[in-house]
Amino acid sequence: MRLRRVLFAVALSLSAPVFATPFVVHHIQVQGLQRVSSATVMHAIPLHVGETYNAEEGNRIIAALFHTGFFSDVRLKRVDDTLVVNVVERPTIDSVSITGNKSIKATQLKPVLKKLGIVVGYTFDPSELHSIVLGLQQQYQLMGRSAAVVIPEVKQLSRNRVAIHIVIKEGIASIVRGIHFSGNHAFSDRELRDQFKLTTPSIFTWFNHNDRYS
């Protein structure tokens, strides 16, 4: 997604290597790990012991580690002939809850949350939560609830965990009470109404939402 690409570019620029003098790497040390294994990091790093480090390789390393989705920050430094990789892990999602969703069932939301990685036990990516919020707001507008508000709440917990709570305030749907035309000489009002998906409220509109305006 565009937002995620922008955030990644910003993170990469902020984490650019502070040293550029090439040197042969004799050791690679990883610092800051909590849940992610050092083997996972070493596998992702596109540089091995015995190879030469330079600024270009540094950018490749940072990009590769960000690409895993496990880290919110990556920094490199040189200590003698050792390349030190310092990382900050993204928090793990401990719980996900949604309140206020009357028009959209939780069973409809869960597959969307799972697709974007907002699931208990997954690594938390703020950009994906932002995508969920935008998507829900657009969906409510399509349902005729332009006043709907979606508020994401992220609570920091111990052991680098977060609790996510999505608060939905649906508001009142815009309902079409009547459809009126003026200047229609060639067609009658009824003929024109038949061309509209919008209808005045009836028992059937509770199922298809055809009386909602967005």
PDB file of N, CA and C in Angstrom, residues 59-122:
ATOM      1  N   ASN A  59      22.664  -0.177   3.204  1.00  0.00           N
ATOM      2  CA  ASN A  59      21.284   0.118   2.807  1.00  0.00           C
ATOM      3  C   ASN A  59      20.517  -1.157   2.469  1.00  0.00           C
ATOM      4  N   ARG A  60      21.195  -2.109   1.848  1.00  0.00           N
ATOM      5  CA  ARG A  60      20.556  -3.388   1.509  1.00  0.00           C
ATOM      6  C   ARG A  60      20.180  -4.153   2.775  1.00  0.00           C
ATOM      7  N   ILE A  61      21.066  -4.125   3.763  1.00  0.00           N
ATOM      8  CA  ILE A  61      20.795  -4.821   5.029  1.00  0.00           C
ATOM      9  C   ILE A  61      19.574  -4.224   5.718  1.00  0.00           C
ATOM     10  N   ILE A  62      19.552  -2.903   5.813  1.00  0.00           N
ATOM     11  CA  ILE A  62      18.432  -2.227   6.475  1.00  0.00           C
ATOM     12  C   ILE A  62      17.122  -2.496   5.738  1.00  0.00           C
ATOM     13  N   ALA A  63      17.154  -2.410   4.415  1.00  0.00           N
ATOM     14  CA  ALA A  63      15.945  -2.661   3.623  1.00  0.00           C
ATOM     15  C   ALA A  63      15.452  -4.091   3.821  1.00  0.00           C
ATOM     16  N   ALA A  64      16.383  -5.045   3.841  1.00  0.00           N
ATOM     17  CA  ALA A  64      16.008  -6.452   3.996  1.00  0.00           C
ATOM     18  C   ALA A  64      15.373  -6.715   5.356  1.00  0.00           C
ATOM     19  N   LEU A  65      15.911  -6.105   6.402  1.00  0.00           N
ATOM     20  CA  LEU A  65      15.364  -6.319   7.741  1.00  0.00           C
ATOM     21  C   LEU A  65      14.007  -5.640   7.910  1.00  0.00           C
ATOM     22  N   PHE A  66      13.841  -4.454   7.338  1.00  0.00           N
ATOM     23  CA  PHE A  66      12.527  -3.811   7.382  1.00  0.00           C
ATOM     24  C   PHE A  66      11.494  -4.637   6.609  1.00  0.00           C
ATOM     25  N   HIS A  67      11.945  -5.248   5.539  1.00  0.00           N
ATOM     26  CA  HIS A  67      11.043  -6.027   4.690  1.00  0.00           C
ATOM     27  C   HIS A  67      10.457  -7.229   5.430  1.00  0.00           C
ATOM     28  N   THR A  68      11.135  -7.725   6.459  1.00  0.00           N
ATOM     29  CA  THR A  68      10.601  -8.854   7.224  1.00  0.00           C
ATOM     30  C   THR A  68       9.326  -8.473   7.968  1.00  0.00           C
ATOM     31  N   GLY A  69       9.154  -7.172   8.250  1.00  0.00           N
ATOM     32  CA  GLY A  69       7.981  -6.718   8.981  1.00  0.00           C
ATOM     33  C   GLY A  69       8.086  -6.861  10.482  1.00  0.00           C
ATOM     34  N   PHE A  70       9.222  -7.363  10.966  1.00  0.00           N
ATOM     35  CA  PHE A  70       9.389  -7.595  12.403  1.00  0.00           C
ATOM     36  C   PHE A  70       9.881  -6.374  13.169  1.00  0.00           C
ATOM     37  N   PHE A  71      10.452  -5.387  12.452  1.00  0.00           N
ATOM     38  CA  PHE A  71      11.166  -4.321  13.150  1.00  0.00           C
ATOM     39  C   PHE A  71      10.629  -2.929  12.807  1.00  0.00           C
ATOM     40  N   SER A  72      10.640  -2.059  13.825  1.00  0.00           N
ATOM     41  CA  SER A  72      10.243  -0.666  13.626  1.00  0.00           C
ATOM     42  C   SER A  72      11.461   0.233  13.453  1.00  0.00           C
ATOM     43  N   ASP A  73      12.640  -0.265  13.789  1.00  0.00           N
ATOM     44  CA  ASP A  73      13.871   0.515  13.615  1.00  0.00           C
ATOM     45  C   ASP A  73      15.045  -0.438  13.446  1.00  0.00           C
ATOM     46  N   VAL A  74      15.961  -0.065  12.586  1.00  0.00           N
ATOM     47  CA  VAL A  74      17.184  -0.848  12.347  1.00  0.00           C
ATOM     48  C   VAL A  74      18.345   0.117  12.214  1.00  0.00           C
ATOM     49  N   ARG A  75      19.394  -0.118  12.981  1.00  0.00           N
ATOM     50  CA  ARG A  75      20.590   0.733  12.909  1.00  0.00           C
ATOM     51  C   ARG A  75      21.839  -0.132  12.883  1.00  0.00           C
ATOM     52  N   LEU A  76      22.840   0.357  12.151  1.00  0.00           N
ATOM     53  CA  LEU A  76      24.100  -0.369  12.008  1.00  0.00           C
ATOM     54  C   LEU A  76      25.251   0.442  12.575  1.00  0.00           C
ATOM     55  N   LYS A  77      26.212  -0.268  13.140  1.00  0.00           N
ATOM     56  CA  LYS A  77      27.442   0.401  13.567  1.00  0.00           C
ATOM     57  C   LYS A  77      28.601  -0.581  13.477  1.00  0.00           C
ATOM     58  N   ARG A  78      29.795  -0.022  13.427  1.00  0.00           N
ATOM     59  CA  ARG A  78      31.003  -0.838  13.326  1.00  0.00           C
ATOM     60  C   ARG A  78      31.773  -0.777  14.639  1.00  0.00           C
ATOM     61  N   VAL A  79      32.142  -1.931  15.145  1.00  0.00           N
ATOM     62  CA  VAL A  79      33.023  -2.031  16.307  1.00  0.00           C
ATOM     63  C   VAL A  79      34.212  -2.886  15.888  1.00  0.00           C
ATOM     64  N   ASP A  80      35.334  -2.216  15.616  1.00  0.00           N
ATOM     65  CA  ASP A  80      36.509  -2.900  15.052  1.00  0.00           C
ATOM     66  C   ASP A  80      36.101  -3.571  13.738  1.00  0.00           C
ATOM     67  N   ASP A  81      36.201  -4.891  13.674  1.00  0.00           N
ATOM     68  CA  ASP A  81      35.822  -5.600  12.446  1.00  0.00           C
ATOM     69  C   ASP A  81      34.483  -6.324  12.601  1.00  0.00           C
ATOM     70  N   THR A  82      33.715  -5.872  13.571  1.00  0.00           N
ATOM     71  CA  THR A  82      32.398  -6.472  13.816  1.00  0.00           C
ATOM     72  C   THR A  82      31.294  -5.530  13.337  1.00  0.00           C
ATOM     73  N   LEU A  83      30.349  -6.070  12.586  1.00  0.00           N
ATOM     74  CA  LEU A  83      29.169  -5.314  12.173  1.00  0.00           C
ATOM     75  C   LEU A  83      28.086  -5.545  13.226  1.00  0.00           C
ATOM     76  N   VAL A  84      27.687  -4.482  13.906  1.00  0.00           N
ATOM     77  CA  VAL A  84      26.660  -4.576  14.946  1.00  0.00           C
ATOM     78  C   VAL A  84      25.326  -4.112  14.363  1.00  0.00           C
ATOM     79  N   VAL A  85      24.350  -4.977  14.425  1.00  0.00           N
ATOM     80  CA  VAL A  85      23.009  -4.684  13.918  1.00  0.00           C
ATOM     81  C   VAL A  85      22.088  -4.492  15.120  1.00  0.00           C
ATOM     82  N   ASN A  86      21.619  -3.279  15.314  1.00  0.00           N
ATOM     83  CA  ASN A  86      20.741  -2.973  16.444  1.00  0.00           C
ATOM     84  C   ASN A  86      19.312  -2.806  15.936  1.00  0.00           C
ATOM     85  N   VAL A  87      18.397  -3.602  16.477  1.00  0.00           N
ATOM     86  CA  VAL A  87      17.013  -3.581  15.993  1.00  0.00           C
ATOM     87  C   VAL A  87      16.041  -3.270  17.131  1.00  0.00           C
ATOM     88  N   VAL A  88      14.894  -2.741  16.747  1.00  0.00           N
ATOM     89  CA  VAL A  88      13.777  -2.546  17.677  1.00  0.00           C
ATOM     90  C   VAL A  88      12.603  -3.337  17.113  1.00  0.00           C
ATOM     91  N   GLU A  89      12.162  -4.338  17.854  1.00  0.00           N
ATOM     92  CA  GLU A  89      11.076  -5.182  17.374  1.00  0.00           C
ATOM     93  C   GLU A  89       9.726  -4.471  17.455  1.00  0.00           C
ATOM     94  N   ARG A  90       8.886  -4.744  16.480  1.00  0.00           N
ATOM     95  CA  ARG A  90       7.505  -4.284  16.566  1.00  0.00           C
ATOM     96  C   ARG A  90       6.813  -5.080  17.673  1.00  0.00           C
ATOM     97  N   PRO A  91       5.834  -4.477  18.341  1.00  0.00           N
ATOM     98  CA  PRO A  91       5.121  -5.218  19.386  1.00  0.00           C
ATOM     99  C   PRO A  91       4.240  -6.314  18.804  1.00  0.00           C
ATOM    100  N   THR A  92       3.888  -7.262  19.643  1.00  0.00           N
ATOM    101  CA  THR A  92       2.998  -8.349  19.261  1.00  0.00           C
ATOM    102  C   THR A  92       1.569  -8.009  19.676  1.00  0.00           C
ATOM    103  N   ILE A  93       0.614  -8.378  18.843  1.00  0.00           N
ATOM    104  CA  ILE A  93      -0.795  -8.105  19.150  1.00  0.00           C
ATOM    105  C   ILE A  93      -1.286  -9.096  20.201  1.00  0.00           C
ATOM    106  N   ASP A  94      -1.710  -8.570  21.344  1.00  0.00           N
ATOM    107  CA  ASP A  94      -2.181  -9.414  22.447  1.00  0.00           C
ATOM    108  C   ASP A  94      -3.691  -9.632  22.391  1.00  0.00           C
ATOM    109  N   SER A  95      -4.426  -8.624  21.939  1.00  0.00           N
ATOM    110  CA  SER A  95      -5.882  -8.758  21.844  1.00  0.00           C
ATOM    111  C   SER A  95      -6.427  -7.782  20.811  1.00  0.00           C
ATOM    112  N   VAL A  96      -7.563  -8.144  20.215  1.00  0.00           N
ATOM    113  CA  VAL A  96      -8.250  -7.290  19.239  1.00  0.00           C
ATOM    114  C   VAL A  96      -9.734  -7.277  19.588  1.00  0.00           C
ATOM    115  N   SER A  97     -10.292  -6.103  19.775  1.00  0.00           N
ATOM    116  CA  SER A  97     -11.717  -5.997  20.085  1.00  0.00           C
ATOM    117  C   SER A  97     -12.349  -4.876  19.271  1.00  0.00           C
ATOM    118  N   ILE A  98     -13.634  -5.045  18.957  1.00  0.00           N
ATOM    119  CA  ILE A  98     -14.385  -4.054  18.180  1.00  0.00           C
ATOM    120  C   ILE A  98     -15.708  -3.797  18.885  1.00  0.00           C
ATOM    121  N   THR A  99     -16.054  -2.538  19.059  1.00  0.00           N
ATOM    122  CA  THR A  99     -17.341  -2.194  19.664  1.00  0.00           C
ATOM    123  C   THR A  99     -18.064  -1.158  18.807  1.00  0.00           C
ATOM    124  N   GLY A 100     -19.394  -1.193  18.853  1.00  0.00           N
ATOM    125  CA  GLY A 100     -20.202  -0.213  18.131  1.00  0.00           C
ATOM    126  C   GLY A 100     -20.588  -0.622  16.729  1.00  0.00           C
ATOM    127  N   ASN A 101     -20.164  -1.793  16.288  1.00  0.00           N
ATOM    128  CA  ASN A 101     -20.455  -2.245  14.920  1.00  0.00           C
ATOM    129  C   ASN A 101     -21.802  -2.962  14.880  1.00  0.00           C
ATOM    130  N   LYS A 102     -22.851  -2.203  14.600  1.00  0.00           N
ATOM    131  CA  LYS A 102     -24.194  -2.771  14.521  1.00  0.00           C
ATOM    132  C   LYS A 102     -24.563  -3.143  13.082  1.00  0.00           C
ATOM    133  N   SER A 103     -24.121  -2.344  12.131  1.00  0.00           N
ATOM    134  CA  SER A 103     -24.487  -2.569  10.728  1.00  0.00           C
ATOM    135  C   SER A 103     -23.576  -3.587  10.051  1.00  0.00           C
ATOM    136  N   ILE A 104     -22.360  -3.701  10.536  1.00  0.00           N
ATOM    137  CA  ILE A 104     -21.403  -4.663   9.985  1.00  0.00           C
ATOM    138  C   ILE A 104     -21.086  -5.681  11.071  1.00  0.00           C
ATOM    139  N   LYS A 105     -21.349  -6.939  10.803  1.00  0.00           N
ATOM    140  CA  LYS A 105     -21.158  -7.982  11.807  1.00  0.00           C
ATOM    141  C   LYS A 105     -19.672  -8.284  12.028  1.00  0.00           C
ATOM    142  N   ALA A 106     -19.372  -8.751  13.230  1.00  0.00           N
ATOM    143  CA  ALA A 106     -17.992  -9.117  13.555  1.00  0.00           C
ATOM    144  C   ALA A 106     -17.494 -10.236  12.649  1.00  0.00           C
ATOM    145  N   THR A 107     -18.400 -11.139  12.253  1.00  0.00           N
ATOM    146  CA  THR A 107     -18.014 -12.242  11.368  1.00  0.00           C
ATOM    147  C   THR A 107     -17.589 -11.738   9.994  1.00  0.00           C
ATOM    148  N   GLN A 108     -18.086 -10.555   9.602  1.00  0.00           N
ATOM    149  CA  GLN A 108     -17.679  -9.954   8.331  1.00  0.00           C
ATOM    150  C   GLN A 108     -16.341  -9.236   8.456  1.00  0.00           C
ATOM    151  N   LEU A 109     -16.056  -8.738   9.652  1.00  0.00           N
ATOM    152  CA  LEU A 109     -14.827  -7.973   9.863  1.00  0.00           C
ATOM    153  C   LEU A 109     -13.612  -8.860  10.090  1.00  0.00           C
ATOM    154  N   LYS A 110     -13.802  -9.998  10.722  1.00  0.00           N
ATOM    155  CA  LYS A 110     -12.661 -10.845  11.096  1.00  0.00           C
ATOM    156  C   LYS A 110     -11.798 -11.268   9.905  1.00  0.00           C
ATOM    157  N   PRO A 111     -12.391 -11.691   8.765  1.00  0.00           N
ATOM    158  CA  PRO A 111     -11.550 -12.058   7.618  1.00  0.00           C
ATOM    159  C   PRO A 111     -10.715 -10.892   7.096  1.00  0.00           C
ATOM    160  N   VAL A 112     -11.283  -9.673   7.162  1.00  0.00           N
ATOM    161  CA  VAL A 112     -10.551  -8.487   6.703  1.00  0.00           C
ATOM    162  C   VAL A 112      -9.387  -8.195   7.638  1.00  0.00           C
ATOM    163  N   LEU A 113      -9.648  -8.285   8.945  1.00  0.00           N
ATOM    164  CA  LEU A 113      -8.589  -8.060   9.927  1.00  0.00           C
ATOM    165  C   LEU A 113      -7.467  -9.079   9.753  1.00  0.00           C
ATOM    166  N   LYS A 114      -7.844 -10.323   9.512  1.00  0.00           N
ATOM    167  CA  LYS A 114      -6.837 -11.379   9.347  1.00  0.00           C
ATOM    168  C   LYS A 114      -6.000 -11.151   8.097  1.00  0.00           C
ATOM    169  N   LYS A 115      -6.656 -10.727   7.020  1.00  0.00           N
ATOM    170  CA  LYS A 115      -5.944 -10.493   5.759  1.00  0.00           C
ATOM    171  C   LYS A 115      -4.881  -9.418   5.910  1.00  0.00           C
ATOM    172  N   LEU A 116      -5.156  -8.415   6.759  1.00  0.00           N
ATOM    173  CA  LEU A 116      -4.213  -7.316   6.960  1.00  0.00           C
ATOM    174  C   LEU A 116      -3.305  -7.533   8.168  1.00  0.00           C
ATOM    175  N   GLY A 117      -3.407  -8.702   8.785  1.00  0.00           N
ATOM    176  CA  GLY A 117      -2.483  -9.022   9.868  1.00  0.00           C
ATOM    177  C   GLY A 117      -2.849  -8.473  11.227  1.00  0.00           C
ATOM    178  N   ILE A 118      -4.090  -8.010  11.404  1.00  0.00           N
ATOM    179  CA  ILE A 118      -4.529  -7.530  12.718  1.00  0.00           C
ATOM    180  C   ILE A 118      -5.145  -8.722  13.451  1.00  0.00           C
ATOM    181  N   VAL A 119      -4.272  -9.604  13.920  1.00  0.00           N
ATOM    182  CA  VAL A 119      -4.678 -10.856  14.548  1.00  0.00           C
ATOM    183  C   VAL A 119      -3.829 -11.091  15.793  1.00  0.00           C
ATOM    184  N   VAL A 120      -4.433 -11.672  16.808  1.00  0.00           N
ATOM    185  CA  VAL A 120      -3.702 -11.982  18.040  1.00  0.00           C
ATOM    186  C   VAL A 120      -2.496 -12.870  17.726  1.00  0.00           C
ATOM    187  N   GLY A 121      -1.341 -12.477  18.241  1.00  0.00           N
ATOM    188  CA  GLY A 121      -0.120 -13.233  18.020  1.00  0.00           C
ATOM    189  C   GLY A 121       0.723 -12.724  16.866  1.00  0.00           C
ATOM    190  N   TYR A 122       0.141 -11.873  16.019  1.00  0.00           N
ATOM    191  CA  TYR A 122       0.876 -11.319  14.884  1.00  0.00           C
ATOM    192  C   TYR A 122       1.665 -10.081  15.314  1.00  0.00           C
TER     193      TYR A 122
END
